[in-house]
Amino acid sequence: MTAATNISTTNGFGVSTHSLFVCKTCASIWQEGKLVGESGGQKLLQCLQDLAQDWDLREQFSIQEVECMSACNRSCVVAFAAQGKITYLFGDLAVEGSASAVLECASQYYTKPNGMLPWSERPEALKKGILARIPPLSLG
Ligand code: FES
């Protein structure tokens, strides 16, 4: 049994409670106003989706493609978010080779009640590229 299986996985309606946002427009190449080829973000997204096929949290953690999270000069960019948890934004992720680290960090995020990701515990690829750590909403 993994640590993740001990935790409530959905909001009771079968909907994922955690989101991994992946910027699909990062590392795009434009020529004469047109996108050339596949962006780095699209490649990273594809790697994450492929890897997530065997991820034990694939039902609990939705991978959502988004267009630009305003950190374009720090591509590639992903974010972790969940209700009641800190939201993290990470950049400087390599197109190739960072997907497994992103999912490893997402798994850590999932197991933490408040989402806190201490630097020392994060995978190497996500130690330096942190761009934002936003507190959870306070509903009180
Ligand atoms: S294009 Fe990815 S953050 Fe702006």
Coordinates of N, CA, C and O and ligand atoms in Angstrom, one line a residue:
M1 N 0.9 -1.2 0.0 CA 0.0 0.0 0.0 C 0.9 1.2 0.0 O 1.8 1.3 0.8
T2 N 0.6 2.2 -0.9 CA 1.3 3.4 -0.9 C 0.7 4.4 0.1 O -0.4 4.2 0.5
A3 N 1.5 5.4 0.5 CA 1.0 6.4 1.4 C -0.2 7.1 0.8 O -1.1 7.5 1.5
A4 N -0.3 7.2 -0.5 CA -1.4 8.0 -1.1 C -2.7 7.3 -1.0 O -3.7 7.9 -1.0
T5 N -2.7 5.9 -0.8 CA -4.0 5.2 -0.7 C -4.7 5.4 0.6 O -5.8 5.1 0.7
N6 N -4.0 6.0 1.6 CA -4.7 6.3 2.8 C -5.5 7.5 2.9 O -6.1 7.8 3.9
I7 N -5.4 8.3 1.8 CA -6.0 9.7 1.9 C -7.2 9.7 1.0 O -7.3 9.1 0.0
S8 N -8.2 10.5 1.4 CA -9.3 10.8 0.6 C -8.9 11.3 -0.7 O -8.1 12.2 -0.9
T9 N -9.5 10.7 -1.8 CA -8.9 11.0 -3.1 C -9.8 11.9 -4.0 O -9.3 12.5 -4.9
T10 N -11.1 12.0 -3.6 CA -11.9 12.8 -4.4 C -12.8 13.7 -3.5 O -12.7 13.5 -2.3
N11 N -13.5 14.6 -4.1 CA -14.4 15.4 -3.3 C -15.7 14.8 -3.0 O -16.6 15.5 -2.5
G12 N -15.9 13.6 -3.2 CA -17.1 12.9 -2.9 C -18.0 12.8 -4.2 O -19.0 12.1 -4.2
F13 N -17.7 13.5 -5.2 CA -18.4 13.5 -6.4 C -17.6 12.9 -7.6 O -17.9 13.0 -8.7
G14 N -16.5 12.2 -7.2 CA -15.7 11.5 -8.2 C -14.8 12.5 -8.9 O -14.3 12.1 -10.0
V15 N -14.6 13.7 -8.4 CA -13.8 14.7 -9.1 C -12.5 14.8 -8.4 O -12.4 14.8 -7.2
S16 N -11.4 14.9 -9.2 CA -10.1 15.0 -8.6 C -10.0 16.2 -7.7 O -10.5 17.2 -8.0
T17 N -9.3 16.0 -6.6 CA -9.2 17.1 -5.6 C -7.9 17.9 -5.8 O -7.8 18.9 -5.2
H18 N -7.0 17.4 -6.6 CA -5.7 18.1 -6.8 C -5.5 18.3 -8.3 O -5.9 17.5 -9.2
S19 N -4.9 19.4 -8.6 CA -4.6 19.8 -10.0 C -3.1 20.0 -10.3 O -2.5 20.7 -9.5
L20 N -2.7 19.5 -11.4 CA -1.3 19.8 -11.9 C -1.6 20.6 -13.1 O -2.0 20.1 -14.1
F21 N -1.3 21.9 -13.1 CA -1.4 22.8 -14.3 C -0.1 22.7 -15.0 O 1.0 22.9 -14.5
V22 N -0.2 22.6 -16.3 CA 1.0 22.5 -17.2 C 0.8 23.6 -18.3 O -0.2 23.5 -19.0
C23 N 1.7 24.5 -18.4 CA 1.6 25.5 -19.4 C 2.0 24.9 -20.7 O 3.2 24.5 -20.9
K24 N 1.1 24.9 -21.7 CA 1.4 24.3 -23.0 C 2.0 25.3 -24.0 O 2.3 24.9 -25.1
T25 N 2.0 26.5 -23.6 CA 2.5 27.5 -24.5 C 4.0 27.9 -24.2 O 4.6 28.7 -24.9
C26 N 4.5 27.3 -23.1 CA 5.9 27.6 -22.8 C 6.8 27.1 -23.9 O 6.5 26.1 -24.5
A27 N 7.9 27.8 -24.0 CA 9.0 27.4 -25.0 C 8.4 27.2 -26.4 O 8.8 26.3 -27.1
S28 N 7.6 28.1 -26.8 CA 7.1 28.1 -28.2 C 8.0 28.9 -29.1 O 8.7 29.8 -28.7
I29 N 8.0 28.4 -30.3 CA 8.8 29.2 -31.3 C 7.8 29.7 -32.3 O 7.0 29.0 -32.9
W30 N 7.9 31.0 -32.5 CA 7.0 31.8 -33.4 C 7.8 32.3 -34.6 O 8.9 32.9 -34.4
Q31 N 7.2 32.2 -35.8 CA 7.8 32.8 -37.0 C 6.7 33.5 -37.7 O 5.7 32.8 -38.1
E32 N 6.8 34.8 -38.0 CA 5.8 35.6 -38.7 C 4.4 35.4 -38.2 O 3.5 35.1 -38.9
G33 N 4.3 35.4 -36.8 CA 3.1 35.3 -36.2 C 2.5 33.9 -36.1 O 1.3 33.8 -35.7
K34 N 3.2 32.9 -36.5 CA 2.7 31.6 -36.4 C 3.6 30.7 -35.6 O 4.8 30.8 -35.6
L35 N 2.9 29.8 -34.8 CA 3.6 28.8 -34.0 C 4.3 27.8 -34.9 O 3.6 27.2 -35.8
V36 N 5.5 27.6 -34.6 CA 6.3 26.6 -35.4 C 6.5 25.3 -34.6 O 7.1 25.4 -33.5
G37 N 6.0 24.2 -35.1 CA 6.1 23.0 -34.5 C 5.4 22.9 -33.1 O 4.5 23.7 -32.8
E38 N 5.9 21.9 -32.3 CA 5.3 21.7 -31.0 C 6.1 22.5 -30.0 O 7.3 22.5 -30.0
S39 N 5.4 23.1 -29.0 CA 6.1 23.9 -28.0 C 6.7 23.0 -27.0 O 6.4 21.8 -26.9
G40 N 7.7 23.6 -26.3 CA 8.3 22.8 -25.2 C 7.2 22.4 -24.2 O 7.3 21.3 -23.6
G41 N 6.3 23.3 -23.9 CA 5.2 23.0 -22.9 C 4.4 21.8 -23.4 O 4.0 21.0 -22.6
Q42 N 4.1 21.7 -24.7 CA 3.3 20.6 -25.2 C 4.1 19.3 -25.1 O 3.5 18.3 -24.7
K43 N 5.4 19.4 -25.3 CA 6.2 18.2 -25.2 C 6.2 17.7 -23.7 O 6.1 16.5 -23.4
L44 N 6.4 18.7 -22.8 CA 6.4 18.3 -21.4 C 5.1 17.7 -21.0 O 5.0 16.7 -20.2
L45 N 4.0 18.4 -21.4 CA 2.6 17.9 -21.1 C 2.5 16.4 -21.6 O 2.0 15.6 -20.8
Q46 N 2.9 16.2 -22.8 CA 2.8 14.8 -23.3 C 3.6 13.8 -22.5 O 3.1 12.7 -22.2
C47 N 4.8 14.2 -22.1 CA 5.6 13.3 -21.2 C 4.9 13.1 -19.9 O 4.9 11.9 -19.4
L48 N 4.3 14.1 -19.3 CA 3.6 13.9 -18.1 C 2.4 13.0 -18.2 O 2.1 12.1 -17.4
Q49 N 1.7 13.2 -19.3 CA 0.5 12.4 -19.5 C 0.9 10.9 -19.8 O 0.2 10.0 -19.3
D50 N 1.9 10.7 -20.5 CA 2.4 9.3 -20.7 C 2.8 8.7 -19.4 O 2.4 7.5 -19.1
L51 N 3.6 9.4 -18.7 CA 4.1 8.9 -17.4 C 3.0 8.6 -16.4 O 3.0 7.7 -15.6
A52 N 2.0 9.5 -16.4 CA 0.9 9.4 -15.5 C 0.0 8.2 -15.7 O -0.8 7.8 -14.8
Q53 N 0.2 7.5 -16.9 CA -0.6 6.3 -17.1 C -0.4 5.3 -16.0 O -1.2 4.5 -15.7
D54 N 0.9 5.3 -15.5 CA 1.2 4.3 -14.5 C 1.3 4.9 -13.1 O 1.9 4.3 -12.2
W55 N 0.9 6.1 -12.9 CA 1.0 6.8 -11.7 C -0.2 6.5 -10.8 O -1.3 6.5 -11.2
D56 N 0.1 6.1 -9.5 CA -0.9 5.7 -8.6 C -1.9 6.8 -8.2 O -2.9 6.5 -7.6
L57 N -1.5 8.0 -8.5 CA -2.4 9.2 -8.2 C -3.2 9.7 -9.4 O -3.7 10.8 -9.4
R58 N -3.2 9.0 -10.5 CA -3.7 9.6 -11.8 C -5.2 9.9 -11.6 O -5.7 10.8 -12.3
E59 N -5.9 9.2 -10.8 CA -7.4 9.5 -10.6 C -7.6 10.7 -9.7 O -8.6 11.4 -9.7
Q60 N -6.6 10.9 -8.8 CA -6.8 11.9 -7.8 C -6.2 13.3 -8.2 O -6.6 14.3 -7.6
F61 N -5.3 13.2 -9.1 CA -4.5 14.4 -9.5 C -4.8 14.7 -11.0 O -4.2 14.0 -11.8
S62 N -5.6 15.6 -11.3 CA -5.8 15.9 -12.7 C -4.7 16.7 -13.3 O -4.2 17.6 -12.7
I63 N -4.3 16.3 -14.5 CA -3.3 17.1 -15.2 C -4.0 18.0 -16.2 O -4.7 17.5 -17.1
Q64 N -3.9 19.3 -16.0 CA -4.7 20.2 -16.8 C -3.8 21.1 -17.6 O -2.9 21.8 -17.1
E65 N -3.9 21.2 -18.9 CA -3.2 22.1 -19.8 C -3.7 23.5 -19.7 O -5.0 23.6 -19.7
V66 N -2.9 24.4 -19.6 CA -3.3 25.8 -19.5 C -2.4 26.6 -20.5 O -1.3 26.2 -20.9
E67 N -2.9 27.8 -20.8 CA -2.1 28.7 -21.7 C -1.5 29.8 -20.8 O -2.3 30.7 -20.4
C68 N -0.3 29.8 -20.6 CA 0.5 30.9 -20.0 C 0.1 31.1 -18.5 O -1.1 31.5 -18.2
M69 N 1.0 31.0 -17.6 CA 0.8 31.3 -16.2 C 1.7 32.5 -15.9 O 2.1 32.7 -14.7
S70 N 2.0 33.3 -16.9 CA 2.8 34.6 -16.7 C 4.2 34.4 -16.1 O 4.6 35.2 -15.3
A71 N 4.8 33.3 -16.5 CA 6.2 33.1 -16.1 C 7.0 32.7 -17.3 O 7.9 31.8 -17.3
C72 N 6.7 33.3 -18.5 CA 7.2 32.8 -19.8 C 8.7 32.8 -19.9 O 9.2 32.0 -20.6
N73 N 9.4 33.7 -19.2 CA 10.8 33.7 -19.3 C 11.5 32.7 -18.4 O 12.7 32.7 -18.2
R74 N 10.6 31.9 -17.7 CA 11.2 30.8 -16.9 C 10.6 29.4 -17.3 O 10.4 28.5 -16.5
S75 N 10.4 29.3 -18.6 CA 9.8 28.0 -19.0 C 10.7 26.8 -18.8 O 11.9 27.1 -18.8
C76 N 10.1 25.7 -18.8 CA 8.7 25.3 -18.7 C 8.1 25.5 -17.3 O 8.9 25.4 -16.3
V77 N 6.8 25.7 -17.3 CA 6.2 26.1 -16.0 C 5.0 25.1 -15.7 O 4.2 24.8 -16.5
V78 N 4.9 24.7 -14.4 CA 3.8 23.9 -13.9 C 3.4 24.5 -12.6 O 4.1 25.3 -11.9
A79 N 2.2 24.1 -12.1 CA 1.7 24.5 -10.8 C 0.9 23.4 -10.2 O 0.3 22.6 -10.8
F80 N 1.0 23.3 -8.8 CA 0.2 22.4 -8.0 C -0.8 23.2 -7.3 O -0.5 24.2 -6.6
A81 N -2.0 22.7 -7.3 CA -3.1 23.4 -6.5 C -4.1 22.4 -6.0 O -4.4 21.4 -6.6
A82 N -4.7 22.7 -4.8 CA -5.7 21.9 -4.2 C -6.4 22.7 -3.2 O -5.8 23.6 -2.6
Q83 N -7.7 22.4 -3.0 CA -8.4 23.2 -2.0 C -7.8 23.0 -0.6 O -7.5 21.9 -0.2
G84 N -7.6 24.1 0.1 CA -7.1 24.1 1.4 C -5.6 23.9 1.5 O -5.0 23.7 2.6
K85 N -4.9 24.0 0.3 CA -3.5 23.8 0.3 C -2.8 25.0 -0.3 O -3.4 25.7 -1.1
I86 N -1.5 25.1 0.0 CA -0.6 26.1 -0.6 C -0.6 25.8 -2.1 O -0.7 24.6 -2.5
T87 N -0.6 26.8 -2.9 CA -0.4 26.7 -4.4 C 1.0 27.0 -4.7 O 1.6 28.0 -4.3
Y88 N 1.6 26.1 -5.5 CA 3.0 26.3 -5.9 C 3.1 26.5 -7.4 O 2.4 25.8 -8.2
L89 N 4.0 27.4 -7.8 CA 4.3 27.6 -9.2 C 5.8 27.3 -9.4 O 6.6 27.9 -8.7
F90 N 6.1 26.4 -10.3 CA 7.5 26.1 -10.6 C 7.9 26.4 -12.0 O 7.1 26.1 -12.9
G91 N 9.1 26.9 -12.2 CA 9.6 27.1 -13.6 C 10.9 26.5 -13.8 O 11.4 25.7 -13.0
D92 N 11.5 26.8 -14.9 CA 12.9 26.3 -15.3 C 12.9 24.8 -15.4 O 14.0 24.2 -15.2
L93 N 11.8 24.2 -15.8 CA 11.8 22.8 -16.0 C 12.2 22.4 -17.4 O 11.7 23.0 -18.4
A94 N 13.1 21.5 -17.5 CA 13.5 21.0 -18.8 C 12.4 20.3 -19.5 O 11.6 19.6 -18.9
V95 N 12.3 20.5 -20.8 CA 11.3 19.8 -21.6 C 11.4 18.3 -21.5 O 10.5 17.6 -21.3
E96 N 12.7 17.9 -21.6 CA 12.9 16.4 -21.5 C 13.6 16.1 -20.2 O 14.4 16.8 -19.7
G97 N 13.1 15.1 -19.6 CA 13.7 14.6 -18.3 C 13.2 15.1 -17.0 O 13.7 14.7 -16.0
S98 N 12.2 16.0 -17.0 CA 11.7 16.6 -15.8 C 10.4 16.0 -15.4 O 9.9 16.2 -14.2
A99 N 9.7 15.3 -16.2 CA 8.4 14.8 -16.0 C 8.3 13.9 -14.7 O 7.4 14.0 -13.9
S100 N 9.3 13.0 -14.6 CA 9.2 12.1 -13.4 C 9.4 12.9 -12.1 O 8.7 12.6 -11.1
A101 N 10.2 13.9 -12.2 CA 10.4 14.7 -11.0 C 9.2 15.5 -10.6 O 8.8 15.7 -9.5
V102 N 8.5 16.0 -11.7 CA 7.2 16.7 -11.4 C 6.2 15.8 -10.8 O 5.5 16.2 -9.8
L103 N 6.1 14.6 -11.3 CA 5.1 13.7 -10.7 C 5.5 13.3 -9.3 O 4.6 13.1 -8.4
E104 N 6.8 13.1 -9.1 CA 7.3 12.8 -7.7 C 6.9 13.9 -6.7 O 6.4 13.7 -5.6
C105 N 7.1 15.1 -7.2 CA 6.8 16.3 -6.3 C 5.3 16.4 -6.1 O 4.8 16.7 -5.0
A106 N 4.5 16.1 -7.2 CA 3.1 16.1 -7.0 C 2.6 15.1 -6.0 O 1.7 15.4 -5.2
S107 N 3.3 14.0 -6.0 CA 2.9 12.9 -5.0 C 3.2 13.4 -3.6 O 2.4 13.2 -2.7
Q108 N 4.4 14.1 -3.4 CA 4.7 14.7 -2.1 C 3.6 15.7 -1.7 O 3.2 15.7 -0.6
Y109 N 3.3 16.5 -2.7 CA 2.3 17.6 -2.4 C 1.0 16.9 -2.0 O 0.3 17.4 -1.0
Y110 N 0.6 15.8 -2.6 CA -0.7 15.2 -2.3 C -0.7 14.7 -0.8 O -1.7 14.7 -0.2
T111 N 0.4 14.1 -0.4 CA 0.4 13.5 0.9 C 0.5 14.6 2.1 O 0.3 14.2 3.2
K112 N 0.9 15.8 1.8 CA 1.0 16.8 2.8 C -0.4 17.5 3.1 O -1.0 18.0 2.1
P113 N -0.8 17.5 4.3 CA -2.2 18.1 4.6 C -2.3 19.5 4.1 O -3.4 19.9 3.7
N114 N -1.2 20.3 4.2 CA -1.3 21.7 3.8 C -0.6 21.9 2.5 O -0.5 23.1 2.0
G115 N 0.0 20.9 1.9 CA 0.7 21.0 0.6 C 2.1 21.5 0.7 O 2.8 21.6 -0.3
M116 N 2.6 21.8 1.9 CA 3.9 22.3 2.1 C 5.0 21.4 1.5 O 5.0 20.2 1.8
L117 N 5.8 22.0 0.7 CA 6.9 21.2 0.0 C 8.2 21.7 0.5 O 8.8 22.6 -0.2
P118 N 8.8 21.2 1.5 CA 10.1 21.7 2.0 C 11.2 21.5 0.9 O 11.2 20.5 0.2
W119 N 12.0 22.5 0.8 CA 13.1 22.5 -0.2 C 13.9 21.1 -0.2 O 14.1 20.5 -1.2
S120 N 14.2 20.7 1.0 CA 15.1 19.6 1.2 C 14.5 18.3 0.7 O 15.1 17.3 0.4
E121 N 13.1 18.2 0.7 CA 12.4 17.0 0.3 C 12.1 17.0 -1.2 O 11.7 16.0 -1.8
R122 N 12.2 18.2 -1.9 CA 11.7 18.2 -3.3 C 12.7 17.6 -4.2 O 13.9 17.6 -3.9
P123 N 12.3 17.0 -5.3 CA 13.2 16.4 -6.3 C 14.2 17.5 -6.8 O 13.8 18.7 -6.8
E124 N 15.4 17.1 -7.2 CA 16.4 18.1 -7.6 C 15.8 19.1 -8.7 O 16.1 20.3 -8.6
A125 N 15.1 18.6 -9.6 CA 14.6 19.5 -10.7 C 13.6 20.6 -10.2 O 13.4 21.5 -11.0
L126 N 13.1 20.4 -9.0 CA 12.2 21.4 -8.5 C 12.7 22.2 -7.3 O 12.0 22.8 -6.6
K127 N 14.0 22.1 -7.1 CA 14.6 22.8 -6.0 C 14.9 24.3 -6.3 O 14.7 25.1 -5.4
K128 N 15.2 24.6 -7.5 CA 15.7 26.0 -7.8 C 14.6 26.8 -8.5 O 14.7 28.0 -8.5
G129 N 13.7 26.1 -9.2 CA 12.8 26.9 -10.0 C 11.5 27.4 -9.4 O 10.6 27.7 -10.1
I130 N 11.4 27.4 -8.1 CA 10.2 27.9 -7.5 C 9.9 29.3 -7.8 O 10.8 30.2 -7.6
L131 N 8.7 29.6 -8.3 CA 8.4 31.0 -8.6 C 7.3 31.6 -7.7 O 7.2 32.8 -7.6
A132 N 6.5 30.8 -7.1 CA 5.5 31.3 -6.2 C 5.0 30.2 -5.2 O 5.0 29.1 -5.6
R133 N 4.8 30.7 -4.0 CA 4.2 29.8 -3.0 C 3.0 30.7 -2.4 O 3.2 31.6 -1.6
I134 N 1.8 30.3 -2.8 CA 0.6 31.1 -2.4 C -0.2 30.4 -1.3 O -0.5 29.3 -1.5
P135 N -0.5 31.1 -0.3 CA -1.2 30.5 0.8 C -2.6 30.0 0.4 O -3.2 30.6 -0.5
P136 N -3.1 29.0 1.1 CA -4.5 28.6 0.8 C -5.5 29.7 1.1 O -5.2 30.5 2.0
L137 N -6.6 29.6 0.5 CA -7.7 30.5 0.8 C -8.2 30.3 2.2 O -8.3 29.1 2.7
S138 N -8.4 31.3 2.9 CA -9.0 31.2 4.3 C -10.5 31.5 4.2 O -10.9 32.6 3.7
L139 N -11.3 30.5 4.5 CA -12.7 30.7 4.4 C -13.4 31.1 5.7 O -14.6 31.1 5.8
G140 N -12.6 31.4 6.7 CA -13.1 31.8 7.9 C -13.7 33.3 8.0 O -13.6 34.0 7.1
Ligands
FES1 S1 4.0 30.8 -21.9 FE1 4.2 29.4 -20.2 S2 4.1 30.8 -18.6 FE2 3.8 32.1 -20.3

